[in-house]
Amino acid sequence: MENITYEAKDFKKGQPRWCPGCGDHFFLASLQKAMAEIGVAPHNTAVISGIGCSSRLPHYMATYGMNTIHGRAAAIATGCKIANPKLTVWQISGDGDGLAIGGNHFIHANRRNIDLNMILLNNRIYGLTKGQYSPTSPRGFVSKSSPYGTVEDPFRPAELCFGARGHFFARAVATDAAGTVEILKAAQAHKGASVCEILQNCVIFNDGTHASVYKPEERKKNAIYLKHGQPMIFGENNEFGLVQDGFNLKVVKIGENGITEKDILVHDAHCEDNTLQLKLALMEGPDFPIALGVIRDVEAPTYNDAVEAQIAEVSEKKKYHNFQELLMTNDTWEVK
Amino acid sequence: MTDNKQNVTSVDNIAVRFTGDSGDGMQLAGNIFSTISATVGNDISTFPDYPADIRAPQGSLTGVSGFQVHIGAEKVLTPGDKCDVLIAMNPAALKTQYKFCTSRSIIIVDTDSFKENDLKKAEFQTNDPFEEMGIKNEVIAAPITSMCVEALKDSGLDFKSSVRCKNMFALGLVCWLFDRNVPYAEEMLRQKFAKKPEIAEANIKVLNAGYDYGHNTHASATTYRIESANATKQKGVFMDINGNKATAYGLIAAAEKAGLKLYLGSYPITPATDVLHELSKHKSLGVTTVQCEDEIAGCASAVGAAFGGALACTSTSGPGICLKSEAMNLAVIMELPIVVLDVQRGGPATGLPTKSEQTDLLQVLFGRNGESPMPVLAAASPTDCFDMAYMACKIALEHMTPVVLMTDAYVANGSAAWKLPKLEEYPAIKPPYVTPDMKGSWAPYQRNADGVRYWAVPGTEGFTHILGGLEKDSKTGAISTNPENHNLMTHLRQEKIDKIQVPDVEVLGDKDDAELLIVGFGGTYGHLHAAMNEMKASGKKVALAHFKYINPLPKNTAEVLKKYKKVVVAEQNLGQFAGWLRMKVDNFVPFQFNEVKGQPFAVADLVKAFTEIYNK
Ligand code: SF4
């Protein structure tokens, strides 16, 4: 590619208008930093969003972009990538945009494995419409549209992604720049649909929803950074680890009951079978740490590559390659 | 029928209706018959009538499939209201299709499938279906199945495969009746079954057996000759094409002319699916088709593909338009080119999936929130689908706008002889791309003299920008809620569409002194034209103005509509086009003819209704 190096500022445009302290600000900075490190030129990058607070993001990018309609970002990004496969396409959605109104497009983009970097900014609330519960709000959640608490269970994004046969799932906390940049770069490196769930705080309507992991000191206690090939160790002093217990995971303390580092599970993000990855992705406090980092990253043929390969293959076999030749493949007759 | 002398009568046009079980191969027989007629210079128009059920029980009333072929020495405008010959391969076909006969129609039946059991399946009460239905027509009753099997007894083909050839026996008989060229039909069969020569030869054998049967038994007292009118005959290379295929070809041709990749985002829906089928075959032309998760994604992905720089299309029918309207509206405000194909069917809701109507007009014109102007085109005939698809693409790309192309189940499935077009004779397609000198000063909603914004395709350096569903500042392209700006942008979007140049509407018939002007749009062209011809033949002064450009309307619309004493707008809805014209032309008060039966108009009904208006 081009021998030009980029800085985060090459991807910056305008003044974000999110509420002060909104998680989206942090994420935007990390995305721009990741893009600079990835090194794809702004004019070869398209950032496509739906509608919602987080979907304003493309307005602050010096790339090609679209801030489209509610829920359709994945479908629109799909068409864009297929039409113009050289582009690097990022899709930005919130939990309402991506999983409620856009749920169908979300699962099918994963199933098709189209090469999109799909960002899901999850604040478990509808912010732009001023505070209704979303499909990721926990049961019993009190909001303007559920004054007595919701009576429905939420989606867990990883479960949807895996259920749709997704091949890449990663998670980061919006305020954790290093962790975010790392998964964004991994998402770009992964060919195919890459889902990055960003735990994002909405200071206005759902403040503290990710409190257990939002600050570094809390993350130390309540989160585990998963790295492919590394043992699953966490805790303020790296004193805890995860082991398998029957079909379940179990938290153990290293040094207690004869447990040594060797007994701790080693993360395999490349494992085709997603059973263990799903268990990791679904871990919740207070009994378990919240998994961050790249949880699943498995190679698979991408839709866009397969489309191009099929065109090349069929072109080779067929004898007609333009409209006039196409006409002559039909039964014709001449009137003289 | 024992008379040895064979009468030969010359006719200038005939309609033959092939009907039987869906598995009886009636479409193929009809197809071959129309093509061999076209090769000798007759004009053709065909219309398939598919059964309502996909796999109805054999011999049942809901499983009957038909194929009507209308052949003429001169221009043939419709598949014909009625048929001159009905081939009914079983009692169910006779029962359901007899309504297409006149008292003079010849009926050909396969006596082998008119046994007691067959009659029961078709819900006949007696053993004489003709008596029971009061049929007094000339009937050629031939043991078609058994003669077909007999003809193939030495072929090595098993019984089931032999029986499958019986449609060719019927075809052979019809070829004899109308003095058609059997060797050409043989040629077509060899091509069709190129991979199974033994099947091809079996079919050919049965075809000849059918012909010989007619000849040897003098199955009908009279045979017919259709003259071919050499004077008016169009010369050139032709093929038989239906509307859906012609539409697909039009999109391919436009993409090639514009030098763009063709993208189709679609979701299966009757009667539009064949466009998806057709386009998905042509990978060697670089065509990309995506069968999306839903109608919404079909259109949304087309919007994405347009942004990405492709000629982007989405195909559907009315129910799909409901779902696509959101993304169509996005393309309006983002000013991106997409072509939306609406193959209309009966509605509302699921309505009549396989039947034809013109009831989506107001939906495509107005069925979106906000002021959302969109060009609308409507194809007049199966072959016209090609030209109109091409023009829809040209308008979309050159004016940076979504365009709706309306066809309907009738033109989509109907077919006619089509003179192969030469792409170099079609107008160039030149999208308003940004040019390098605009770098630095360009903004996304900067417009050219036609009020069209420029197209900067991602990947082009120096033109990064954002589009979106929110209103934008007319100069900077940034989000704007400024009242003056919104007012301005609303006008700019409307003016852009109003400025599109479309050809004048042509007046056919007695254009100088007509007492009655017939007005229609889209797929009713053939029937309205045929009705006009009939009225003129009886000495009436009648003209026809048939519209293919609906929005914007041709510049001469008001002039044409105001010129004649009486005007009747005839359409397959409750007056949507009449309403649109009244909105656009001051003091225009037409008569109306509205019929929503899911069937093509019957020319006879039109003539009757128009004559009443004429005599008022
Ligand atoms: S409402 Fe919430 S999500 Fe929206 S910008 Fe404000 S803090 Fe962010």
PDB file of N, CA, C and O in Angstrom, chain B residues 35 130 268:
ATOM      1  N   THR B  35     -42.136 -18.995 -31.333  1.00  0.00           N
ATOM      2  CA  THR B  35     -40.845 -18.692 -31.954  1.00  0.00           C
ATOM      3  C   THR B  35     -40.809 -19.105 -33.423  1.00  0.00           C
ATOM      4  O   THR B  35     -40.329 -18.348 -34.267  1.00  0.00           O
ATOM      5  N   PHE B 130     -68.379 -32.163 -22.306  1.00  0.00           N
ATOM      6  CA  PHE B 130     -68.786 -31.187 -23.329  1.00  0.00           C
ATOM      7  C   PHE B 130     -70.270 -30.884 -23.195  1.00  0.00           C
ATOM      8  O   PHE B 130     -70.689 -29.741 -23.207  1.00  0.00           O
ATOM      9  N   PRO B 268     -36.454 -12.406  -2.741  1.00  0.00           N
ATOM     10  CA  PRO B 268     -37.420 -13.046  -3.644  1.00  0.00           C
ATOM     11  C   PRO B 268     -38.857 -12.576  -3.407  1.00  0.00           C
ATOM     12  O   PRO B 268     -39.300 -12.518  -2.264  1.00  0.00           O
TER      13      PRO B 268
END
